[in-house]
Amino acid sequence: MVFDISEDELPIFQAETEDHLTTLEDGLVRLEQDDRDPELLQALFRSAHTIKGTAGMIGHKRLVEITHVLENAFDAVRKSQLPISTNLIDLCLDTVDILRSLRDEVITSEASACDVPQMIESFRTFLDSTMDSTKEQKSKIEENSKTKSQGVTPVEKVSEIKQAEEIKGKIVTNELSDLKNANNELHIEVDISSTSVASAARAFQILMVLQSAGEIVHLIPTQKTIESAAPVGHLSARIIPSKSEEEIKKEILGVPEIDRLVFKNEVISLVEARSGENNSKAATQPEFEVSRLGEYLLSKNFITADELKTVLEKQKTYPPDSAPLLGQLLVSMGLLTQSVVDHAIEETMNQKRTAILTGGDSTKSGDHLIDRTVRTSVERLDALMNLVGELITDRNRLIKIHSAFERDFRGNENTNTLSEAVVHIGRITDQLQEEVMHIRMLPVANVFKKFPRMVRDMAQKVGKEIDLVIRGQETELDRSVIEEINDPLIHLIRNSVDHGIESPEKRLEDGKEKRGTIILSARHDQGRIVITVEDDGGGINIDKIKAASIRKGVITQAEADGMSDDKAIDLIFESGLSTAAKVTDISGRGVGMDIVRSNIERLNGSILVDSVPGKGSQFQIILPLTLAIVPTLLVKVRESVFAIPLVTVVETQKLIDQKFQTVNGKSVVVLREKIIPLIKLADVFDLAADKHETNFSYVVVVRTSKQEVGIIVEHLVGEEEVVVKSFGHVIGEIQGVSSAAILGDGQIALIVDVQGLIKLSANH
Amino acid sequence: MAKILVVDDAEFLRVRISKMLVGDGYEVIEAENGLLALNAYKAQKPDVVLMDITMPEMDGLTALREILAVDSGAKVIMLTALGQESVVLEAIKSGAKDFIVKPFERDRVVGALQKLIG
């Protein structure tokens, strides 16, 4: 797979086609719902058109062909010749899939397995069956979709030939009479190339030349015919010239795509001088270009001086305006292969480009080439973020040192100077962090954009009618987070489609709208991002969940009986649990929700579920804006410092009475009439006891999903933004601890993974 | 140095054309739709405009007419694709000097420019 695209063009190609593919996918789904919004149709048409244009430029013929079919279908819908139907949208979406595979060929340089002719055939069959009532348009679309026919239908072709024959007949008779009466009239005949895409426009260009050249006394086809845009193969005219004949001839030959010109008695054929596809290369190639190519070939010993001389002489035998290029001649005379010539042209171009770019007066043009945006790699951004992280650690350290100075040398002039410097560096660091984080931000639309299509396809598969409403897709978050939330969101949305939304019959039975709605939204909330997946389906059946949990041995019957609904609903996050009546290929295999939760918690986020039977369910994912820096609450337990992510912290309480109550043999504390199970960090992590018994005087209440637990600690050290350092392969995963951080005073703190901690304590 | 205004909503096309022209010492300015092209034309008075037909905001045909209304001597070459025969004719009738069909090669573009600039 070789395409005419350079490395620097590839990212532009990729990004641009991706945009258009998304527009197509998104627009098609909306088209099915909104029904022919003219602006939407226009946008769809434009996207197909642009992809086609770009594909043509890189020589991707199959991509051109299939995009052309799509473009024509949109055009037909736009002109109300084709009704919007589910079948049509299906077909278009399938085509978009193929476009994507074909686009990827350009990026990977590997051929894809997609069957383009088959797809075009399916489209044609579909049009056959749907456009019977409007046969005329159907044939137009079909013909148009055959790109090779250049938009000329056979019928038109025939009439064109007939017309040409008629014209020829007339010319003969005219010529006879001309001889007698019109010596001052100029007789002109032009053949326009049959490969011209808009031959009527070329004819019009010739017409304009003729109009400026004198008085037109005879013209076939007539101006009216030309203006009807019907293809023009042959044009015949007589004018009374008001300019010199040479001038008129030159101007006519200036119009591209002319195969043959009869000018007075002179016949100028331009067909042979032209190389196959490339229509009007010849006429305007500058002289110096030719000589530079010759020089280059000579200098590299590709050709001898004699050969060059022969070729140049041969070139001179052609009319000056239509001489073939040096390269073409060399190839046609068998002196060089096309690839050598191509390479040589590329080289000479490069030389010239370099000359211009290094030359003095090129600065002005250079300015336009410098984009106001810079493309950079993700690795660089990550490295930058790491450095900012280090800086934050040092800033925290400086603040510590500063407060020590404040304590010991208050009022000292140097302490005051230090104070100013520390405050300033603190502020700059904050700003720097903000800027870097900002650079790394991407709108969640990057993830959301593929869901409309996904929901549509899945809903169709399971026979449901579902609208996906997306809100806040411009909300930005760190690209590392964006990457990670993709899979969890797919799971949640699949669940809503498969288990959440009921069948249309069931919904009507329940007095609901036939179409279900899933709302996917994102918003910022106090330095966190909240993503919600909400459906108006049947809600989660608590009894079923409990029953399934008992069956799988997750809980006992007694536990189930005593379990609150809030807690029971969290059982859906237990592994191996599925309450779906039947397993479908979309979801219901009992894997998913537990993975969703562990994925989100690995990001220091949390997931909450809420459900009202008969009304619907809501899943709320709360995530930090970035993964690299986490706001935490630092706590101390037996000389070790732990960092608890602030996202999870509900409250802290000083314990006055240290005698905890026990329920079912487990320690609990009662806070405002709420029973909260307790976890002793010291016990869970088997921290060695000090010589003297320490006082566990604080409880930090943390929440994960709907579950709240209290972590018993000795001291609260304070809040600190810490830079996350992963353990790496040597240490590996430690249950209950997600990663580590270096604190301002140089100490190392372990960042607590609350979910893991709860599991760990249960095993203790 | 001749100044060329390249108008196309596809960045790829603009970059491709710029690359074709800058090597030959043309100064290239870009616009991504008809409206921006009109503004750029007024501000920068390019020697030749290479303009796509299908664009958002303002299409090429409208932009052509607007540009000609500002400067009746404007040299505009339309960039077109298959299936736009009648629009191309309309453009030529409205005063476009020439048209180039996508996909095109460098020689075709340079040739059309040289014909207009001389």
mmCIF file of C-alpha atoms in Angstrom, chain A residues 4-6 8-10 12-13 16 20 42 45-46 49-50 52-54 56-58 64 68 71 147 150-152 196-202 204-205 208 226-229 253-257 278-281 284-286 288-289 292 325 349 352-353 356-357 361-362 364-365 368-369 371 375, chain B residues 1 3 8-30 44 52-59 79-115:
data_model
loop_
_atom_site.group_PDB
_atom_site.id
_atom_site.type_symbol
_atom_site.label_atom_id
_atom_site.label_comp_id
_atom_site.label_asym_id
_atom_site.label_seq_id
_atom_site.Cartn_x
_atom_site.Cartn_y
_atom_site.Cartn_z
ATOM 1 C CA ASP A 4 1.109 9.879 -2.261
ATOM 2 C CA ILE A 5 1.481 11.354 1.187
ATOM 3 C CA SER A 6 4.500 12.579 3.078
ATOM 4 C CA ASP A 8 4.513 15.540 7.752
ATOM 5 C CA GLU A 9 1.155 15.418 5.999
ATOM 6 C CA LEU A 10 0.121 12.185 7.680
ATOM 7 C CA ILE A 12 -2.985 16.311 9.335
ATOM 8 C CA PHE A 13 -4.596 13.704 7.132
ATOM 9 C CA GLU A 16 -8.816 15.741 9.541
ATOM 10 C CA HIS A 20 -15.011 14.087 9.235
ATOM 11 C CA GLN A 42 -25.126 19.903 4.229
ATOM 12 C CA PHE A 45 -22.351 16.082 2.348
ATOM 13 C CA ARG A 46 -19.386 18.362 2.981
ATOM 14 C CA HIS A 49 -16.922 15.567 -0.166
ATOM 15 C CA THR A 50 -13.817 16.622 1.724
ATOM 16 C CA LYS A 52 -13.193 12.304 -1.250
ATOM 17 C CA GLY A 53 -11.102 15.299 -2.260
ATOM 18 C CA THR A 54 -8.299 14.432 0.108
ATOM 19 C CA GLY A 56 -8.051 11.796 -4.483
ATOM 20 C CA MET A 57 -5.002 13.895 -3.707
ATOM 21 C CA ILE A 58 -3.181 10.966 -2.139
ATOM 22 C CA VAL A 64 -12.628 8.017 -3.554
ATOM 23 C CA HIS A 68 -18.492 9.261 -3.900
ATOM 24 C CA GLU A 71 -21.814 11.808 -1.233
ATOM 25 C CA THR A 147 -16.848 7.588 -10.905
ATOM 26 C CA GLN A 150 -17.188 11.162 -15.172
ATOM 27 C CA GLY A 151 -20.789 12.022 -14.572
ATOM 28 C CA VAL A 152 -21.815 11.551 -18.177
ATOM 29 C CA SER A 196 -12.877 16.848 -18.805
ATOM 30 C CA VAL A 197 -15.025 16.887 -15.707
ATOM 31 C CA ALA A 198 -16.805 20.079 -16.635
ATOM 32 C CA SER A 199 -16.485 20.362 -20.400
ATOM 33 C CA ALA A 200 -19.297 22.908 -20.537
ATOM 34 C CA ALA A 201 -17.260 25.183 -18.298
ATOM 35 C CA ARG A 202 -14.278 24.776 -20.611
ATOM 36 C CA PHE A 204 -17.674 28.656 -21.689
ATOM 37 C CA GLN A 205 -14.066 29.669 -21.131
ATOM 38 C CA MET A 208 -15.291 34.122 -23.312
ATOM 39 C CA ILE A 226 -23.326 25.618 -23.150
ATOM 40 C CA GLU A 227 -24.942 27.324 -20.196
ATOM 41 C CA SER A 228 -27.196 24.340 -19.632
ATOM 42 C CA ALA A 229 -24.037 22.576 -18.368
ATOM 43 C CA LEU A 253 -4.729 27.334 -26.313
ATOM 44 C CA GLY A 254 -4.527 28.845 -22.840
ATOM 45 C CA VAL A 255 -7.769 27.086 -21.937
ATOM 46 C CA PRO A 256 -6.912 23.706 -20.467
ATOM 47 C CA GLU A 257 -8.211 20.344 -21.615
ATOM 48 C CA ASN A 278 -2.375 14.276 -16.503
ATOM 49 C CA ASN A 279 -4.392 16.570 -18.621
ATOM 50 C CA SER A 280 -2.790 19.902 -18.948
ATOM 51 C CA LYS A 281 0.672 19.421 -17.659
ATOM 52 C CA THR A 284 2.663 25.744 -18.898
ATOM 53 C CA GLN A 285 5.708 23.999 -17.546
ATOM 54 C CA PRO A 286 8.367 26.652 -17.061
ATOM 55 C CA PHE A 288 13.996 26.696 -16.147
ATOM 56 C CA GLU A 289 12.319 23.742 -14.452
ATOM 57 C CA ARG A 292 17.312 22.148 -13.857
ATOM 58 C CA LEU A 325 8.028 17.642 -20.205
ATOM 59 C CA MET A 349 12.444 20.524 -5.960
ATOM 60 C CA LYS A 352 15.184 24.705 -4.850
ATOM 61 C CA ARG A 353 13.177 24.690 -1.654
ATOM 62 C CA ILE A 356 14.648 29.536 -1.036
ATOM 63 C CA LEU A 357 14.356 28.754 2.639
ATOM 64 C CA ASP A 361 14.169 37.310 1.011
ATOM 65 C CA SER A 362 12.296 34.167 1.936
ATOM 66 C CA LYS A 364 8.368 36.816 4.550
ATOM 67 C CA SER A 365 6.898 33.735 2.978
ATOM 68 C CA HIS A 368 3.056 32.167 6.818
ATOM 69 C CA LEU A 369 4.241 28.649 7.174
ATOM 70 C CA ASP A 371 1.659 27.716 12.552
ATOM 71 C CA ARG A 375 2.565 19.562 17.786
ATOM 72 C CA MET B 1 6.886 37.437 -5.337
ATOM 73 C CA LYS B 3 0.959 36.183 -3.405
ATOM 74 C CA ASP B 8 -10.130 25.197 1.311
ATOM 75 C CA ASP B 9 -11.818 23.844 4.415
ATOM 76 C CA ALA B 10 -9.558 20.792 4.287
ATOM 77 C CA GLU B 11 -6.278 21.579 5.998
ATOM 78 C CA PHE B 12 -4.665 18.708 4.129
ATOM 79 C CA LEU B 13 -5.422 20.360 0.799
ATOM 80 C CA ARG B 14 -4.135 23.741 1.976
ATOM 81 C CA VAL B 15 -0.910 22.210 3.209
ATOM 82 C CA ARG B 16 -0.492 20.205 0.035
ATOM 83 C CA ILE B 17 -0.992 23.245 -2.192
ATOM 84 C CA SER B 18 1.260 25.412 -0.019
ATOM 85 C CA LYS B 19 3.982 22.825 -0.351
ATOM 86 C CA MET B 20 3.535 22.803 -4.106
ATOM 87 C CA LEU B 21 3.831 26.563 -4.338
ATOM 88 C CA VAL B 22 6.296 27.625 -1.695
ATOM 89 C CA GLY B 23 9.016 25.616 -3.401
ATOM 90 C CA ASP B 24 8.525 27.816 -6.442
ATOM 91 C CA GLY B 25 8.828 31.008 -4.503
ATOM 92 C CA TYR B 26 5.189 31.909 -4.235
ATOM 93 C CA GLU B 27 3.984 33.529 -1.088
ATOM 94 C CA VAL B 28 1.039 31.549 0.212
ATOM 95 C CA ILE B 29 -1.703 32.716 2.552
ATOM 96 C CA GLU B 30 -4.471 30.405 3.667
ATOM 97 C CA GLN B 44 -3.911 41.205 1.687
ATOM 98 C CA ASP B 52 -12.544 25.271 -3.132
ATOM 99 C CA ILE B 53 -16.279 25.210 -3.875
ATOM 100 C CA THR B 54 -17.770 23.159 -1.056
ATOM 101 C CA MET B 55 -17.028 24.902 2.227
ATOM 102 C CA PRO B 56 -18.841 25.744 5.447
ATOM 103 C CA GLU B 57 -19.751 29.335 6.464
ATOM 104 C CA MET B 58 -19.548 30.699 2.923
ATOM 105 C CA ASP B 59 -19.200 28.449 -0.110
ATOM 106 C CA LEU B 79 -10.808 23.974 -7.093
ATOM 107 C CA THR B 80 -13.459 21.454 -7.911
ATOM 108 C CA ALA B 81 -14.231 17.771 -7.833
ATOM 109 C CA LEU B 82 -16.266 15.290 -9.802
ATOM 110 C CA GLY B 83 -19.966 15.911 -9.818
ATOM 111 C CA GLN B 84 -19.839 19.707 -9.675
ATOM 112 C CA GLU B 85 -20.189 20.440 -13.395
ATOM 113 C CA SER B 86 -22.977 22.959 -13.127
ATOM 114 C CA VAL B 87 -21.380 24.781 -10.188
ATOM 115 C CA VAL B 88 -18.124 25.063 -12.081
ATOM 116 C CA LEU B 89 -19.897 26.502 -15.089
ATOM 117 C CA GLU B 90 -21.698 28.885 -12.783
ATOM 118 C CA ALA B 91 -18.336 29.932 -11.351
ATOM 119 C CA ILE B 92 -16.822 30.548 -14.780
ATOM 120 C CA LYS B 93 -19.910 32.532 -15.771
ATOM 121 C CA SER B 94 -19.602 34.538 -12.585
ATOM 122 C CA GLY B 95 -16.042 35.464 -13.460
ATOM 123 C CA ALA B 96 -13.723 32.738 -12.235
ATOM 124 C CA LYS B 97 -10.679 32.723 -14.485
ATOM 125 C CA ASP B 98 -10.117 28.996 -14.504
ATOM 126 C CA PHE B 99 -10.828 25.812 -12.606
ATOM 127 C CA ILE B 100 -8.718 22.891 -11.503
ATOM 128 C CA VAL B 101 -10.162 19.463 -10.849
ATOM 129 C CA LYS B 102 -9.162 17.481 -7.756
ATOM 130 C CA PRO B 103 -7.041 15.465 -7.579
ATOM 131 C CA PHE B 104 -4.499 17.703 -9.230
ATOM 132 C CA GLU B 105 -0.740 17.678 -9.517
ATOM 133 C CA ARG B 106 1.691 20.432 -8.881
ATOM 134 C CA ASP B 107 2.222 21.197 -12.574
ATOM 135 C CA ARG B 108 -1.448 21.779 -13.106
ATOM 136 C CA VAL B 109 -1.609 24.327 -10.302
ATOM 137 C CA VAL B 110 1.627 26.076 -11.210
ATOM 138 C CA GLY B 111 0.585 26.103 -14.857
ATOM 139 C CA ALA B 112 -2.752 27.711 -14.126
ATOM 140 C CA LEU B 113 -1.079 30.309 -11.922
ATOM 141 C CA GLN B 114 1.568 31.169 -14.467
ATOM 142 C CA LYS B 115 -1.046 31.607 -17.124
#
